[in-house]
PDB file of C-alpha atoms and ligand atoms in Angstrom:
ATOM      1  CA  MET A   1     -93.971  29.828  73.247  1.00 61.00           C
ATOM      2  CA  GLY A   2     -94.566  33.816  74.266  1.00 82.00           C
ATOM      3  CA  PHE A   3     -97.635  35.408  75.655  1.00 89.00           C
ATOM      4  CA  ASP A   4    -100.297  37.402  73.947  1.00 91.00           C
ATOM      5  CA  HIS A   5    -101.452  40.367  76.076  1.00 92.00           C
ATOM      6  CA  ASP A   6    -104.403  40.882  73.806  1.00 88.00           C
ATOM      7  CA  SER A   7    -106.185  37.774  72.780  1.00 86.00           C
ATOM      8  CA  GLN A   8    -105.813  36.430  76.383  1.00 87.00           C
ATOM      9  CA  ARG A   9    -107.448  38.802  78.538  1.00 94.00           C
ATOM     10  CA  ARG A  10    -111.121  38.915  79.824  1.00 96.00           C
ATOM     11  CA  GLY A  11    -112.759  42.121  78.593  1.00 97.00           C
ATOM     12  CA  LEU A  12    -113.823  45.327  80.614  1.00 97.00           C
ATOM     13  CA  MET A  13    -116.991  46.897  81.170  1.00 97.00           C
ATOM     14  CA  LEU A  14    -116.273  50.830  80.183  1.00 98.00           C
ATOM     15  CA  VAL A  15    -118.834  53.242  81.746  1.00 96.00           C
ATOM     16  CA  LEU A  16    -118.711  56.503  79.821  1.00 95.00           C
ATOM     17  CA  SER A  17    -120.773  59.246  81.485  1.00 92.00           C
ATOM     18  CA  SER A  18    -120.998  62.982  80.831  1.00 91.00           C
ATOM     19  CA  PRO A  19    -123.380  65.712  80.920  1.00 87.00           C
ATOM     20  CA  SER A  20    -124.934  65.828  77.419  1.00 80.00           C
ATOM     21  CA  GLY A  21    -122.930  68.188  75.163  1.00 80.00           C
ATOM     22  CA  ALA A  22    -119.528  67.098  76.782  1.00 86.00           C
ATOM     23  CA  GLY A  23    -118.610  64.886  73.777  1.00 87.00           C
ATOM     24  CA  LYS A  24    -119.420  61.565  75.062  1.00 91.00           C
ATOM     25  CA  THR A  25    -121.142  60.434  71.904  1.00 90.00           C
ATOM     26  CA  THR A  26    -118.536  61.287  69.685  1.00 93.00           C
ATOM     27  CA  LEU A  27    -115.651  59.672  71.787  1.00 96.00           C
ATOM     28  CA  THR A  28    -117.952  56.590  71.974  1.00 95.00           C
ATOM     29  CA  ARG A  29    -118.512  56.446  68.250  1.00 95.00           C
ATOM     30  CA  ARG A  30    -114.698  56.853  67.644  1.00 97.00           C
ATOM     31  CA  LEU A  31    -113.796  54.088  69.971  1.00 97.00           C
ATOM     32  CA  LEU A  32    -116.221  51.813  68.353  1.00 96.00           C
ATOM     33  CA  LYS A  33    -115.041  52.739  64.928  1.00 97.00           C
ATOM     34  CA  GLU A  34    -111.251  52.116  65.679  1.00 96.00           C
ATOM     35  CA  ASP A  35    -111.286  49.192  67.762  1.00 95.00           C
ATOM     36  CA  ASP A  36    -113.379  46.190  66.978  1.00 93.00           C
ATOM     37  CA  THR A  37    -112.958  44.462  70.096  1.00 95.00           C
ATOM     38  CA  VAL A  38    -115.147  46.934  71.750  1.00 97.00           C
ATOM     39  CA  GLN A  39    -118.933  46.791  71.440  1.00 97.00           C
ATOM     40  CA  MET A  40    -122.037  48.895  72.829  1.00 96.00           C
ATOM     41  CA  SER A  41    -124.277  47.553  75.253  1.00 97.00           C
ATOM     42  CA  VAL A  42    -127.722  47.969  74.127  1.00 97.00           C
ATOM     43  CA  SER A  43    -129.954  48.944  76.915  1.00 96.00           C
ATOM     44  CA  ALA A  44    -133.868  47.982  77.411  1.00 97.00           C
ATOM     45  CA  THR A  45    -136.098  50.858  77.844  1.00 97.00           C
ATOM     46  CA  THR A  46    -139.843  51.461  78.204  1.00 98.00           C
ATOM     47  CA  ARG A  47    -139.626  54.942  76.651  1.00 95.00           C
ATOM     48  CA  ALA A  48    -141.153  55.285  72.923  1.00 94.00           C
ATOM     49  CA  PRO A  49    -138.567  55.207  70.212  1.00 94.00           C
ATOM     50  CA  ARG A  50    -137.389  58.454  68.644  1.00 91.00           C
ATOM     51  CA  PRO A  51    -137.387  59.045  64.959  1.00 90.00           C
ATOM     52  CA  GLY A  52    -134.488  56.984  63.513  1.00 93.00           C
ATOM     53  CA  GLU A  53    -134.163  54.787  66.321  1.00 94.00           C
ATOM     54  CA  VAL A  54    -133.999  51.323  65.569  1.00 96.00           C
ATOM     55  CA  ASP A  55    -135.061  48.453  68.198  1.00 97.00           C
ATOM     56  CA  GLY A  56    -132.212  46.293  68.940  1.00 95.00           C
ATOM     57  CA  VAL A  57    -129.493  48.844  68.127  1.00 93.00           C
ATOM     58  CA  ASP A  58    -130.253  51.912  69.933  1.00 93.00           C
ATOM     59  CA  TYR A  59    -132.511  50.263  72.534  1.00 96.00           C
ATOM     60  CA  PHE A  60    -134.658  47.119  73.001  1.00 97.00           C
ATOM     61  CA  PHE A  61    -138.106  48.835  73.415  1.00 98.00           C
ATOM     62  CA  VAL A  62    -140.230  47.035  75.648  1.00 98.00           C
ATOM     63  CA  SER A  63    -143.483  47.650  77.447  1.00 98.00           C
ATOM     64  CA  PRO A  64    -143.660  48.323  81.209  1.00 97.00           C
ATOM     65  CA  SER A  65    -144.943  44.840  82.080  1.00 97.00           C
ATOM     66  CA  ASP A  66    -142.293  43.076  79.863  1.00 97.00           C
ATOM     67  CA  PHE A  67    -139.916  45.234  81.662  1.00 98.00           C
ATOM     68  CA  ASP A  68    -141.248  44.154  85.049  1.00 97.00           C
ATOM     69  CA  ALA A  69    -140.901  40.552  83.918  1.00 98.00           C
ATOM     70  CA  MET A  70    -137.603  41.020  82.934  1.00 97.00           C
ATOM     71  CA  ILE A  71    -136.638  42.553  86.267  1.00 97.00           C
ATOM     72  CA  LYS A  72    -137.938  39.520  87.835  1.00 97.00           C
ATOM     73  CA  ASP A  73    -136.255  37.073  85.911  1.00 97.00           C
ATOM     74  CA  ASP A  74    -132.917  38.831  86.768  1.00 95.00           C
ATOM     75  CA  HIS A  75    -132.459  39.809  83.344  1.00 96.00           C
ATOM     76  CA  PHE A  76    -130.632  43.109  84.228  1.00 96.00           C
ATOM     77  CA  TYR A  77    -127.255  43.856  85.578  1.00 93.00           C
ATOM     78  CA  GLU A  78    -128.905  47.304  86.765  1.00 94.00           C
ATOM     79  CA  HIS A  79    -131.947  49.141  86.242  1.00 94.00           C
ATOM     80  CA  ALA A  80    -133.030  52.631  86.904  1.00 91.00           C
ATOM     81  CA  THR A  81    -135.656  55.401  86.354  1.00 90.00           C
ATOM     82  CA  VAL A  82    -134.582  58.385  84.558  1.00 83.00           C
ATOM     83  CA  PHE A  83    -137.071  61.106  83.177  1.00 78.00           C
ATOM     84  CA  ASP A  84    -140.020  58.835  84.126  1.00 88.00           C
ATOM     85  CA  HIS A  85    -139.006  55.604  82.190  1.00 94.00           C
ATOM     86  CA  GLN A  86    -137.287  52.672  83.087  1.00 96.00           C
ATOM     87  CA  TYR A  87    -133.884  51.680  81.588  1.00 95.00           C
ATOM     88  CA  GLY A  88    -131.622  48.577  82.254  1.00 96.00           C
ATOM     89  CA  THR A  89    -128.810  46.697  81.303  1.00 96.00           C
ATOM     90  CA  PRO A  90    -129.285  43.226  79.866  1.00 96.00           C
ATOM     91  CA  ARG A  91    -126.715  40.512  81.327  1.00 95.00           C
ATOM     92  CA  GLY A  92    -126.337  38.276  78.642  1.00 96.00           C
ATOM     93  CA  PRO A  93    -124.361  39.949  76.012  1.00 96.00           C
ATOM     94  CA  VAL A  94    -122.182  41.625  78.491  1.00 96.00           C
ATOM     95  CA  ASP A  95    -121.017  38.392  80.100  1.00 96.00           C
ATOM     96  CA  THR A  96    -120.727  36.665  76.747  1.00 96.00           C
ATOM     97  CA  ALA A  97    -118.464  39.501  75.668  1.00 97.00           C
ATOM     98  CA  LEU A  98    -116.345  39.939  78.609  1.00 96.00           C
ATOM     99  CA  ASP A  99    -115.681  35.796  78.677  1.00 94.00           C
ATOM    100  CA  GLY A 100    -114.569  36.281  74.861  1.00 94.00           C
ATOM    101  CA  GLY A 101    -112.184  39.099  75.569  1.00 95.00           C
ATOM    102  CA  ARG A 102    -114.356  41.919  74.326  1.00 96.00           C
ATOM    103  CA  ASP A 103    -114.880  45.275  75.931  1.00 97.00           C
ATOM    104  CA  VAL A 104    -118.541  46.550  76.608  1.00 98.00           C
ATOM    105  CA  ILE A 105    -119.332  50.495  76.476  1.00 97.00           C
ATOM    106  CA  PHE A 106    -122.006  51.643  78.648  1.00 95.00           C
ATOM    107  CA  ASP A 107    -123.814  54.749  78.251  1.00 90.00           C
ATOM    108  CA  ILE A 108    -125.645  54.848  81.570  1.00 88.00           C
ATOM    109  CA  ASP A 109    -125.993  57.656  84.075  1.00 84.00           C
ATOM    110  CA  TRP A 110    -124.239  57.656  87.613  1.00 86.00           C
ATOM    111  CA  GLN A 111    -126.982  55.758  89.379  1.00 86.00           C
ATOM    112  CA  GLY A 112    -126.348  52.704  86.873  1.00 90.00           C
ATOM    113  CA  ALA A 113    -122.597  53.124  87.250  1.00 91.00           C
ATOM    114  CA  GLN A 114    -122.857  52.893  90.988  1.00 91.00           C
ATOM    115  CA  GLU A 115    -125.355  49.752  90.824  1.00 92.00           C
ATOM    116  CA  LEU A 116    -122.786  48.161  88.407  1.00 93.00           C
ATOM    117  CA  ALA A 117    -120.150  48.751  90.784  1.00 93.00           C
ATOM    118  CA  GLY A 118    -121.944  46.915  93.413  1.00 91.00           C
ATOM    119  CA  LYS A 119    -122.410  43.781  91.135  1.00 90.00           C
ATOM    120  CA  ALA A 120    -119.130  43.696  88.800  1.00 90.00           C
ATOM    121  CA  LYS A 121    -116.571  46.042  90.440  1.00 91.00           C
ATOM    122  CA  ASP A 122    -113.592  44.063  89.390  1.00 93.00           C
ATOM    123  CA  ASP A 123    -114.858  44.163  85.418  1.00 96.00           C
ATOM    124  CA  LEU A 124    -115.774  47.851  85.852  1.00 97.00           C
ATOM    125  CA  VAL A 125    -113.685  50.978  84.546  1.00 97.00           C
ATOM    126  CA  ARG A 126    -115.727  54.180  85.022  1.00 96.00           C
ATOM    127  CA  VAL A 127    -114.744  57.424  83.012  1.00 97.00           C
ATOM    128  CA  PHE A 128    -116.553  60.853  83.371  1.00 96.00           C
ATOM    129  CA  ILE A 129    -116.235  63.393  80.653  1.00 95.00           C
ATOM    130  CA  LEU A 130    -116.363  66.876  81.786  1.00 95.00           C
ATOM    131  CA  PRO A 131    -116.876  69.947  79.614  1.00 92.00           C
ATOM    132  CA  PRO A 132    -114.081  72.872  79.845  1.00 92.00           C
ATOM    133  CA  SER A 133    -116.730  75.256  81.162  1.00 92.00           C
ATOM    134  CA  ILE A 134    -120.234  75.887  81.450  1.00 90.00           C
ATOM    135  CA  ALA A 135    -120.365  78.301  78.819  1.00 90.00           C
ATOM    136  CA  ALA A 136    -118.580  75.576  76.285  1.00 86.00           C
ATOM    137  CA  LEU A 137    -121.419  73.223  77.363  1.00 85.00           C
ATOM    138  CA  ALA A 138    -124.318  75.773  76.581  1.00 86.00           C
ATOM    139  CA  ASP A 139    -122.467  76.522  73.233  1.00 86.00           C
ATOM    140  CA  ARG A 140    -122.033  72.971  72.338  1.00 81.00           C
ATOM    141  CA  LEU A 141    -125.930  72.211  73.070  1.00 79.00           C
ATOM    142  CA  LYS A 142    -126.981  75.516  71.490  1.00 83.00           C
ATOM    143  CA  SER A 143    -124.860  74.782  68.158  1.00 80.00           C
ATOM    144  CA  ARG A 144    -126.213  71.113  67.610  1.00 72.00           C
ATOM    145  CA  GLY A 145    -129.499  73.154  66.654  1.00 70.00           C
ATOM    146  CA  GLN A 146    -131.581  69.890  67.638  1.00 69.00           C
ATOM    147  CA  ASP A 147    -133.343  71.152  70.841  1.00 73.00           C
ATOM    148  CA  SER A 148    -135.883  73.930  72.004  1.00 82.00           C
ATOM    149  CA  GLU A 149    -134.548  76.679  74.522  1.00 85.00           C
ATOM    150  CA  GLU A 150    -136.743  74.876  77.176  1.00 86.00           C
ATOM    151  CA  THR A 151    -134.875  71.577  76.441  1.00 82.00           C
ATOM    152  CA  ILE A 152    -131.489  72.993  76.320  1.00 84.00           C
ATOM    153  CA  ALA A 153    -132.561  74.848  79.842  1.00 87.00           C
ATOM    154  CA  ARG A 154    -133.603  71.513  81.140  1.00 85.00           C
ATOM    155  CA  ARG A 155    -130.332  69.643  80.238  1.00 83.00           C
ATOM    156  CA  MET A 156    -128.273  72.355  81.598  1.00 88.00           C
ATOM    157  CA  ALA A 157    -130.026  71.807  84.922  1.00 89.00           C
ATOM    158  CA  ARG A 158    -129.495  68.084  84.568  1.00 86.00           C
ATOM    159  CA  ALA A 159    -125.847  68.517  83.490  1.00 89.00           C
ATOM    160  CA  GLU A 160    -125.185  70.562  86.820  1.00 90.00           C
ATOM    161  CA  ASP A 161    -126.740  67.588  88.681  1.00 90.00           C
ATOM    162  CA  GLU A 162    -124.485  64.737  86.951  1.00 89.00           C
ATOM    163  CA  ILE A 163    -121.288  66.838  87.360  1.00 93.00           C
ATOM    164  CA  SER A 164    -121.930  66.869  91.237  1.00 94.00           C
ATOM    165  CA  HIS A 165    -121.502  62.808  90.949  1.00 93.00           C
ATOM    166  CA  TRP A 166    -117.842  63.251  89.404  1.00 93.00           C
ATOM    167  CA  ASP A 167    -116.206  61.724  92.312  1.00 93.00           C
ATOM    168  CA  ALA A 168    -118.162  58.277  91.825  1.00 91.00           C
ATOM    169  CA  TYR A 169    -116.002  57.670  88.681  1.00 94.00           C
ATOM    170  CA  ASP A 170    -112.350  56.248  88.235  1.00 96.00           C
ATOM    171  CA  TYR A 171    -111.329  58.787  85.665  1.00 98.00           C
ATOM    172  CA  VAL A 172    -112.263  62.095  84.933  1.00 97.00           C
ATOM    173  CA  LEU A 173    -111.180  63.823  81.717  1.00 97.00           C
ATOM    174  CA  VAL A 174    -111.764  67.561  80.849  1.00 96.00           C
ATOM    175  CA  ASN A 175    -112.560  67.457  77.282  1.00 95.00           C
ATOM    176  CA  ASP A 176    -111.142  70.645  76.124  1.00 93.00           C
ATOM    177  CA  ASP A 177    -109.656  69.119  72.839  1.00 95.00           C
ATOM    178  CA  LEU A 178    -111.341  66.196  71.490  1.00 95.00           C
ATOM    179  CA  ASP A 179    -108.170  64.526  69.923  1.00 97.00           C
ATOM    180  CA  GLU A 180    -106.346  64.800  73.307  1.00 98.00           C
ATOM    181  CA  THR A 181    -109.544  63.547  75.268  1.00 97.00           C
ATOM    182  CA  PHE A 182    -109.596  60.542  72.873  1.00 98.00           C
ATOM    183  CA  ASN A 183    -105.797  59.627  73.123  1.00 98.00           C
ATOM    184  CA  ARG A 184    -106.434  59.789  76.850  1.00 98.00           C
ATOM    185  CA  LEU A 185    -109.201  57.503  76.658  1.00 98.00           C
ATOM    186  CA  THR A 186    -107.572  54.995  74.822  1.00 97.00           C
ATOM    187  CA  ALA A 187    -104.422  55.093  77.034  1.00 98.00           C
ATOM    188  CA  ILE A 188    -106.825  54.263  80.078  1.00 98.00           C
ATOM    189  CA  VAL A 189    -108.381  51.555  78.066  1.00 97.00           C
ATOM    190  CA  ARG A 190    -105.155  49.985  76.917  1.00 97.00           C
ATOM    191  CA  ALA A 191    -103.576  50.104  80.612  1.00 97.00           C
ATOM    192  CA  GLU A 192    -107.101  48.756  82.134  1.00 98.00           C
ATOM    193  CA  ARG A 193    -106.816  45.816  79.624  1.00 97.00           C
ATOM    194  CA  LEU A 194    -103.228  44.969  80.922  1.00 96.00           C
ATOM    195  CA  LYS A 195    -104.291  44.647  84.642  1.00 96.00           C
ATOM    196  CA  ARG A 196    -103.167  41.447  86.324  1.00 95.00           C
ATOM    197  CA  SER A 197    -106.653  40.631  86.899  1.00 93.00           C
ATOM    198  CA  ARG A 198    -107.817  40.886  83.367  1.00 95.00           C
ATOM    199  CA  GLN A 199    -104.795  38.804  82.092  1.00 95.00           C
ATOM    200  CA  SER A 200    -106.470  35.605  82.375  1.00 91.00           C
ATOM    201  CA  GLN A 201    -103.905  33.294  81.286  1.00 92.00           C
ATOM    202  CA  LEU A 202    -101.075  34.910  83.311  1.00 93.00           C
ATOM    203  CA  PHE A 203    -101.039  32.329  86.024  1.00 93.00           C
ATOM    204  CA  GLN A 204    -100.980  29.713  83.640  1.00 92.00           C
ATOM    205  CA  PHE A 205     -97.723  31.511  81.954  1.00 93.00           C
ATOM    206  CA  VAL A 206     -95.843  31.950  85.086  1.00 93.00           C
ATOM    207  CA  ARG A 207     -96.330  28.364  86.141  1.00 93.00           C
ATOM    208  CA  THR A 208     -94.803  27.476  83.046  1.00 92.00           C
ATOM    209  CA  LEU A 209     -91.758  29.917  83.549  1.00 91.00           C
ATOM    210  CA  GLN A 210     -91.455  28.559  86.909  1.00 92.00           C
ATOM    211  CA  SER A 211     -91.493  24.911  85.934  1.00 92.00           C
ATOM    212  CA  GLU A 212     -88.699  25.938  83.011  1.00 86.00           C
ATOM    213  CA  ARG A 213     -86.648  27.444  85.765  1.00 73.00           C
ATOM    214  CA  GLN A 214     -86.840  24.458  87.987  1.00 75.00           C
ATOM    215  CA  ARG A 215     -85.886  22.015  84.892  1.00 75.00           C
ATOM    216  CA  SER A 216     -82.903  24.078  83.736  1.00 69.00           C
TER     217      SER A 216
HETATM  218  P1  5GP B   1    -132.524  58.566  76.603  1.00 92.97           P
HETATM  219  O1  5GP B   1    -133.809  58.394  76.633  1.00 92.97           O
HETATM  220  O2  5GP B   1    -132.162  60.223  76.204  1.00 92.97           O
HETATM  221  O3  5GP B   1    -131.558  57.676  75.476  1.00 92.97           O
HETATM  222  O4  5GP B   1    -131.435  58.378  77.907  1.00 92.97           O
HETATM  223  C1  5GP B   1    -131.596  59.099  78.951  1.00 92.97           C
HETATM  224  C2  5GP B   1    -130.635  58.842  80.134  1.00 92.97           C
HETATM  225  O5  5GP B   1    -130.768  57.158  80.326  1.00 92.97           O
HETATM  226  C3  5GP B   1    -129.342  58.996  79.611  1.00 92.97           C
HETATM  227  O6  5GP B   1    -128.703  59.514  80.930  1.00 92.97           O
HETATM  228  C4  5GP B   1    -128.848  57.570  79.733  1.00 92.97           C
HETATM  229  O7  5GP B   1    -127.147  57.541  79.945  1.00 92.97           O
HETATM  230  C5  5GP B   1    -129.556  56.821  80.625  1.00 92.97           C
HETATM  231  N1  5GP B   1    -129.731  55.237  80.441  1.00 92.97           N
HETATM  232  C6  5GP B   1    -129.776  54.630  79.110  1.00 92.97           C
HETATM  233  N2  5GP B   1    -129.801  53.459  79.123  1.00 92.97           N
HETATM  234  C7  5GP B   1    -129.601  53.146  80.701  1.00 92.97           C
HETATM  235  C8  5GP B   1    -129.383  51.818  81.300  1.00 92.97           C
HETATM  236  O8  5GP B   1    -129.713  50.683  81.006  1.00 92.97           O
HETATM  237  N3  5GP B   1    -129.380  52.149  82.772  1.00 92.97           N
HETATM  238  C9  5GP B   1    -129.152  53.513  83.325  1.00 92.97           C
HETATM  239  N4  5GP B   1    -129.220  53.371  84.588  1.00 92.97           N
HETATM  240  N5  5GP B   1    -129.374  54.559  82.801  1.00 92.97           N
HETATM  241  C10 5GP B   1    -129.444  54.258  81.372  1.00 92.97           C
END
């Protein structure tokens, strides 16, 4: 008969946070590309789309009044105000994924991670990515060449604030080497998938084992 650990499990909620420039986006993209049982949670936001952002892919772009209505309808797992705009995690797609044994990655800040912990602790795995040094973080932000001096200074200040919340996470990875960090991240995901609480059919399987033993 056998037991398949991969197809008979509940999905997990993977919160990946980091100060910008620590490598989170690259790690997330790689995980999504290499593992098709992982999907991204698409948040709703009241901020305007940036050039190239697509509604329903990067975010669901909604008006402030629609956002308020969604809060009233209990549409969100969590919501928060970041940089003067509202952001929220819709429940529906997450619940469907987890029930179907698929994992969901969340690009949310520490406030969101904390609120999710209050609502879905058993499903949640929180990973924080740290830069190897503040100098490396500044270098990475500058070398992207996308942002003005002022934006870089603001992101650096915000990075320090985010780093101060490092202890709200289950795992903290120092991203000195991208390949190594990716290997560590996939090791976390593989082990978390095997947690007894996520192996939904184990109970049934053990019952079968026990009844076999009684018969023999
Ligand atoms: P941005 O506007 O640059 O896309 O995102 C700004 C910040 O909002 C980022 O730190 C991002 O992690 C956070 N964020 C995006 N979506 C959500 C969400 O649904 N909930 C929470 N709490 N934060 C979010």
